[in-house]
PDB file of C-alpha atoms in Angstrom:
ATOM      1  CA  MET A 135     -82.790  59.744  26.469  1.00 51.00           C
ATOM      2  CA  VAL A 136     -84.064  56.152  26.598  1.00 52.00           C
ATOM      3  CA  LEU A 137     -85.603  54.235  23.509  1.00 56.00           C
ATOM      4  CA  ALA A 138     -87.348  51.287  23.475  1.00 56.00           C
ATOM      5  CA  ASP A 139     -86.528  48.196  25.044  1.00 58.00           C
ATOM      6  CA  ASP A 140     -88.014  45.666  22.125  1.00 62.00           C
ATOM      7  CA  ARG A 141     -85.382  48.023  19.001  1.00 68.00           C
ATOM      8  CA  SER A 142     -81.875  47.797  21.272  1.00 73.00           C
ATOM      9  CA  TRP A 143     -78.984  46.260  22.681  1.00 74.00           C
ATOM     10  CA  HIS A 144     -77.115  45.437  24.936  1.00 75.00           C
ATOM     11  CA  VAL A 145     -74.468  43.440  23.167  1.00 78.00           C
ATOM     12  CA  GLY A 146     -71.844  41.126  25.001  1.00 73.00           C
ATOM     13  CA  VAL A 147     -70.220  37.461  25.249  1.00 76.00           C
ATOM     14  CA  VAL A 148     -70.717  34.313  27.499  1.00 75.00           C
ATOM     15  CA  SER A 149     -67.570  34.614  27.810  1.00 80.00           C
ATOM     16  CA  ALA A 150     -64.695  37.029  29.746  1.00 82.00           C
ATOM     17  CA  GLY A 151     -61.109  37.128  27.124  1.00 83.00           C
ATOM     18  CA  ARG A 152     -59.531  40.285  25.592  1.00 85.00           C
ATOM     19  CA  VAL A 153     -60.509  41.719  23.435  1.00 86.00           C
ATOM     20  CA  GLU A 154     -58.361  41.777  19.721  1.00 87.00           C
ATOM     21  CA  GLN A 155     -59.744  42.887  17.015  1.00 87.00           C
ATOM     22  CA  VAL A 156     -62.766  45.898  16.824  1.00 88.00           C
ATOM     23  CA  TYR A 157     -64.052  46.348  13.432  1.00 90.00           C
ATOM     24  CA  VAL A 158     -66.428  49.082  14.265  1.00 88.00           C
ATOM     25  CA  LYS A 159     -66.612  52.257  16.303  1.00 87.00           C
ATOM     26  CA  ALA A 160     -69.813  54.234  17.785  1.00 84.00           C
ATOM     27  CA  GLY A 161     -71.835  55.734  14.884  1.00 84.00           C
ATOM     28  CA  ALA A 162     -71.427  52.945  12.560  1.00 86.00           C
ATOM     29  CA  ALA A 163     -74.104  51.269  10.685  1.00 87.00           C
ATOM     30  CA  VAL A 164     -74.349  47.295  11.476  1.00 87.00           C
ATOM     31  CA  ARG A 165     -75.872  44.341  10.229  1.00 89.00           C
ATOM     32  CA  LYS A 166     -77.449  41.925  12.078  1.00 89.00           C
ATOM     33  CA  GLY A 167     -74.641  38.849  12.074  1.00 88.00           C
ATOM     34  CA  GLN A 168     -72.382  41.404  11.478  1.00 90.00           C
ATOM     35  CA  VAL A 169     -68.363  40.823  13.587  1.00 90.00           C
ATOM     36  CA  LEU A 170     -68.236  43.467  15.343  1.00 88.00           C
ATOM     37  CA  ALA A 171     -64.812  42.414  17.397  1.00 87.00           C
ATOM     38  CA  ARG A 172     -63.137  39.636  18.277  1.00 89.00           C
ATOM     39  CA  MET A 173     -61.969  38.301  21.051  1.00 89.00           C
ATOM     40  CA  HIS A 174     -59.317  35.344  22.525  1.00 89.00           C
ATOM     41  CA  SER A 175     -60.927  33.654  25.802  1.00 89.00           C
ATOM     42  CA  HIS A 176     -59.221  30.731  27.580  1.00 88.00           C
ATOM     43  CA  ASP A 177     -62.421  28.381  27.454  1.00 88.00           C
ATOM     44  CA  VAL A 178     -61.611  28.513  23.174  1.00 90.00           C
ATOM     45  CA  HIS A 179     -58.992  26.184  24.385  1.00 87.00           C
ATOM     46  CA  ASP A 180     -60.330  24.992  27.581  1.00 91.00           C
ATOM     47  CA  MET A 181     -62.996  23.502  25.246  1.00 91.00           C
ATOM     48  CA  ARG A 182     -61.307  22.542  22.195  1.00 91.00           C
ATOM     49  CA  ALA A 183     -59.039  20.415  24.963  1.00 92.00           C
ATOM     50  CA  ALA A 184     -62.313  18.310  25.613  1.00 94.00           C
ATOM     51  CA  TYR A 185     -63.578  18.742  22.288  1.00 94.00           C
ATOM     52  CA  LEU A 186     -60.447  16.553  21.449  1.00 94.00           C
ATOM     53  CA  SER A 187     -60.542  14.876  24.007  1.00 96.00           C
ATOM     54  CA  ALA A 188     -64.317  13.530  23.200  1.00 96.00           C
ATOM     55  CA  GLN A 189     -62.694  12.402  20.659  1.00 97.00           C
ATOM     56  CA  SER A 190     -60.314   9.735  21.994  1.00 97.00           C
ATOM     57  CA  GLU A 191     -62.399   8.369  24.477  1.00 97.00           C
ATOM     58  CA  LEU A 192     -64.535   7.542  21.492  1.00 98.00           C
ATOM     59  CA  SER A 193     -61.696   6.191  19.151  1.00 98.00           C
ATOM     60  CA  ARG A 194     -61.220   4.272  22.156  1.00 98.00           C
ATOM     61  CA  ALA A 195     -64.677   3.288  22.986  1.00 98.00           C
ATOM     62  CA  GLN A 196     -65.510   2.005  19.298  1.00 98.00           C
ATOM     63  CA  ALA A 197     -61.580  -0.326  19.401  1.00 98.00           C
ATOM     64  CA  ALA A 198     -63.460  -2.214  22.675  1.00 98.00           C
ATOM     65  CA  SER A 199     -67.228  -2.238  20.965  1.00 98.00           C
ATOM     66  CA  ALA A 200     -65.677  -3.454  18.294  1.00 98.00           C
ATOM     67  CA  LEU A 201     -63.467  -6.257  20.436  1.00 98.00           C
ATOM     68  CA  ALA A 202     -67.222  -6.816  22.492  1.00 98.00           C
ATOM     69  CA  HIS A 203     -68.083  -7.570  19.576  1.00 98.00           C
ATOM     70  CA  LYS A 204     -65.685  -9.742  17.911  1.00 98.00           C
ATOM     71  CA  ASN A 205     -66.129 -11.772  21.345  1.00 98.00           C
ATOM     72  CA  VAL A 206     -69.959 -12.205  22.341  1.00 98.00           C
ATOM     73  CA  GLU A 207     -69.096 -13.481  17.546  1.00 98.00           C
ATOM     74  CA  CYS A 208     -66.372 -16.418  18.821  1.00 97.00           C
ATOM     75  CA  THR A 209     -68.712 -17.167  21.810  1.00 97.00           C
ATOM     76  CA  GLN A 210     -72.415 -17.675  20.073  1.00 96.00           C
ATOM     77  CA  ARG A 211     -69.223 -19.775  18.154  1.00 96.00           C
ATOM     78  CA  LEU A 212     -68.338 -21.866  20.589  1.00 96.00           C
ATOM     79  CA  TYR A 213     -71.245 -22.503  23.031  1.00 94.00           C
ATOM     80  CA  ASP A 214     -72.471 -24.094  19.636  1.00 95.00           C
ATOM     81  CA  LEU A 215     -70.012 -26.307  19.607  1.00 95.00           C
ATOM     82  CA  LYS A 216     -70.728 -26.433  23.328  1.00 94.00           C
ATOM     83  CA  ALA A 217     -67.536 -25.681  24.506  1.00 94.00           C
ATOM     84  CA  ALA A 218     -68.767 -22.506  25.657  1.00 94.00           C
ATOM     85  CA  SER A 219     -71.734 -22.121  28.507  1.00 95.00           C
ATOM     86  CA  LEU A 220     -74.927 -19.853  28.259  1.00 95.00           C
ATOM     87  CA  GLU A 221     -73.936 -17.998  30.783  1.00 97.00           C
ATOM     88  CA  GLU A 222     -70.452 -17.348  28.628  1.00 96.00           C
ATOM     89  CA  LEU A 223     -72.319 -15.566  25.861  1.00 96.00           C
ATOM     90  CA  GLU A 224     -74.693 -13.961  28.035  1.00 97.00           C
ATOM     91  CA  ARG A 225     -71.454 -12.488  30.138  1.00 98.00           C
ATOM     92  CA  ALA A 226     -69.731 -12.008  25.804  1.00 97.00           C
ATOM     93  CA  ARG A 227     -73.749 -10.443  25.095  1.00 98.00           C
ATOM     94  CA  GLN A 228     -73.558  -7.799  28.167  1.00 98.00           C
ATOM     95  CA  GLU A 229     -70.119  -6.278  26.897  1.00 98.00           C
ATOM     96  CA  SER A 230     -71.224  -5.871  24.715  1.00 98.00           C
ATOM     97  CA  THR A 231     -74.306  -4.140  25.035  1.00 98.00           C
ATOM     98  CA  ASN A 232     -72.616  -2.396  27.744  1.00 98.00           C
ATOM     99  CA  ALA A 233     -69.756  -1.922  24.898  1.00 98.00           C
ATOM    100  CA  ASP A 234     -72.319   0.070  22.777  1.00 98.00           C
ATOM    101  CA  THR A 235     -73.921   2.370  25.794  1.00 98.00           C
ATOM    102  CA  THR A 236     -70.042   3.817  25.736  1.00 98.00           C
ATOM    103  CA  VAL A 237     -69.502   4.309  22.311  1.00 98.00           C
ATOM    104  CA  ARG A 238     -73.526   6.714  22.206  1.00 98.00           C
ATOM    105  CA  GLY A 239     -71.867   8.377  25.562  1.00 97.00           C
ATOM    106  CA  ALA A 240     -69.186   9.523  23.733  1.00 97.00           C
ATOM    107  CA  GLN A 241     -70.756  10.418  20.529  1.00 98.00           C
ATOM    108  CA  ILE A 242     -73.015  13.324  22.970  1.00 98.00           C
ATOM    109  CA  VAL A 243     -70.742  14.550  24.514  1.00 96.00           C
ATOM    110  CA  ILE A 244     -68.943  15.020  21.296  1.00 97.00           C
ATOM    111  CA  GLU A 245     -71.842  16.567  19.738  1.00 97.00           C
ATOM    112  CA  ARG A 246     -72.443  18.386  23.002  1.00 95.00           C
ATOM    113  CA  GLU A 247     -68.353  20.236  22.987  1.00 94.00           C
ATOM    114  CA  ARG A 248     -68.870  20.983  19.256  1.00 94.00           C
ATOM    115  CA  VAL A 249     -72.120  23.248  19.742  1.00 94.00           C
ATOM    116  CA  HIS A 250     -71.053  24.856  22.598  1.00 92.00           C
ATOM    117  CA  LEU A 251     -67.692  26.029  21.057  1.00 93.00           C
ATOM    118  CA  GLN A 252     -70.140  26.142  16.763  1.00 91.00           C
ATOM    119  CA  GLU A 253     -72.716  27.786  18.012  1.00 90.00           C
ATOM    120  CA  THR A 254     -72.365  28.832  21.838  1.00 87.00           C
ATOM    121  CA  LEU A 255     -69.253  30.566  21.371  1.00 89.00           C
ATOM    122  CA  GLY A 256     -69.145  30.801  17.697  1.00 88.00           C
ATOM    123  CA  VAL A 257     -65.994  28.948  17.047  1.00 90.00           C
ATOM    124  CA  PRO A 258     -64.824  26.171  14.443  1.00 88.00           C
ATOM    125  CA  ALA A 259     -64.985  23.133  17.312  1.00 87.00           C
ATOM    126  CA  GLU A 260     -61.624  22.254  14.709  1.00 83.00           C
ATOM    127  CA  ALA A 261     -59.320  24.977  13.351  1.00 73.00           C
ATOM    128  CA  LYS A 262     -58.765  24.477   9.592  1.00 74.00           C
ATOM    129  CA  PRO A 263     -54.846  24.683   8.569  1.00 74.00           C
ATOM    130  CA  GLY A 264     -53.463  28.353   8.403  1.00 68.00           C
ATOM    131  CA  GLN A 265     -56.397  29.756   9.670  1.00 67.00           C
ATOM    132  CA  GLU A 266     -55.970  28.473  13.866  1.00 63.00           C
ATOM    133  CA  GLN A 267     -55.231  31.945  14.756  1.00 69.00           C
ATOM    134  CA  GLU A 268     -58.460  33.909  14.046  1.00 72.00           C
ATOM    135  CA  SER A 269     -60.345  30.275  15.035  1.00 80.00           C
ATOM    136  CA  GLU A 270     -58.922  30.871  18.524  1.00 85.00           C
ATOM    137  CA  LEU A 271     -61.262  33.926  19.122  1.00 90.00           C
ATOM    138  CA  ILE A 272     -65.101  34.225  19.631  1.00 89.00           C
ATOM    139  CA  PRO A 273     -66.242  36.826  17.094  1.00 90.00           C
ATOM    140  CA  ILE A 274     -69.029  39.656  18.936  1.00 86.00           C
ATOM    141  CA  ARG A 275     -71.957  39.432  16.941  1.00 86.00           C
ATOM    142  CA  SER A 276     -74.593  42.571  16.336  1.00 86.00           C
ATOM    143  CA  PRO A 277     -77.701  40.983  17.207  1.00 84.00           C
ATOM    144  CA  GLY A 278     -79.305  42.983  14.348  1.00 82.00           C
ATOM    145  CA  ASP A 279     -79.421  45.943  12.053  1.00 84.00           C
ATOM    146  CA  GLY A 280     -78.971  49.168  13.279  1.00 84.00           C
ATOM    147  CA  TYR A 281     -75.997  51.432  14.758  1.00 84.00           C
ATOM    148  CA  VAL A 282     -73.657  51.483  17.399  1.00 84.00           C
ATOM    149  CA  LEU A 283     -74.491  54.018  20.288  1.00 81.00           C
ATOM    150  CA  GLU A 284     -71.847  53.595  23.205  1.00 78.00           C
ATOM    151  CA  GLN A 285     -69.029  51.753  22.662  1.00 76.00           C
ATOM    152  CA  ASP A 286     -66.763  50.480  25.807  1.00 75.00           C
ATOM    153  CA  ILE A 287     -64.332  48.589  24.221  1.00 73.00           C
ATOM    154  CA  SER A 288     -60.932  49.399  22.581  1.00 68.00           C
ATOM    155  CA  ARG A 289     -57.976  46.444  21.715  1.00 76.00           C
ATOM    156  CA  GLY A 290     -56.716  44.878  24.346  1.00 67.00           C
ATOM    157  CA  ALA A 291     -59.221  45.713  27.346  1.00 68.00           C
ATOM    158  CA  GLY A 292     -60.716  42.726  29.271  1.00 67.00           C
ATOM    159  CA  GLY A 293     -63.543  41.995  30.629  1.00 60.00           C
ATOM    160  CA  ARG A 294     -67.132  41.162  29.135  1.00 54.00           C
ATOM    161  CA  SER A 295     -69.204  43.061  26.878  1.00 50.00           C
ATOM    162  CA  CYS A 296     -68.562  45.258  24.440  1.00 50.00           C
ATOM    163  CA  GLN A 297     -70.503  47.812  22.041  1.00 48.00           C
ATOM    164  CA  ARG A 298     -72.793  49.174  24.972  1.00 47.00           C
ATOM    165  CA  CYS A 299     -75.863  49.300  22.679  1.00 50.00           C
ATOM    166  CA  ILE A 300     -77.011  48.551  18.772  1.00 53.00           C
ATOM    167  CA  HIS A 301     -80.170  50.092  18.077  1.00 53.00           C
ATOM    168  CA  ASP A 302     -83.412  48.900  15.073  1.00 55.00           C
ATOM    169  CA  TRP A 303     -83.100  51.632  12.368  1.00 52.00           C
ATOM    170  CA  ARG A 304     -85.506  50.207  10.681  1.00 55.00           C
ATOM    171  CA  HIS A 305     -88.271  52.218  12.835  1.00 51.00           C
ATOM    172  CA  PRO A 306     -87.881  54.916  13.647  1.00 48.00           C
ATOM    173  CA  ALA A 307     -87.009  55.731  17.936  1.00 44.00           C
ATOM    174  CA  PRO A 308     -89.733  57.483  20.477  1.00 40.00           C
ATOM    175  CA  LEU A 309     -87.461  60.013  21.569  1.00 34.00           C
ATOM    176  CA  ASP A 310     -88.320  59.399  25.387  1.00 34.00           C
ATOM    177  CA  ALA A 311     -86.288  61.984  27.315  1.00 30.00           C
ATOM    178  CA  ARG A 312     -86.661  61.612  31.157  1.00 34.00           C
ATOM    179  CA  LEU A 313     -85.853  64.920  33.308  1.00 30.00           C
ATOM    180  CA  GLY A 314     -83.696  64.441  36.306  1.00 30.00           C
ATOM    181  CA  GLN A 315     -82.548  60.681  35.410  1.00 32.00           C
TER     182      GLN A 315
END
């Protein structure tokens, strides 16, 4: 039997890991977005560490930027009093601009790490108190409404695949039986 490709999905994850929880079995009806299973992956730890590191870098960059802005103000006052040269003032302004650019770069890195955690892996960027353990597990979700036709996972299994196929129940599927295949 062959199912229509436009109404069936192979379900898996973008990260390798170990299955910790399985919520549905073959034959179960599922809805789009429903969590089918959860898996532990070291990618979550690595990405969350990168996210926290990026936050630290942003804090450092913001402090350096604030100092650079104060330096511009101070150098401007000294220049107005003829106690600093135009070259010193321009250098202070350039350092301030560079510091602002570093802040923007750090913000971009934080956003990239947040998107990877939340949208790609499906876990929160920051674990809420009391939910640390669940926030470490990647949810494996159903891509559509349908039935789980095959299940290729169990708790403790490693790898990348999950429920092998979910078939859309909203449209009757023409059966396509091919002999000898």
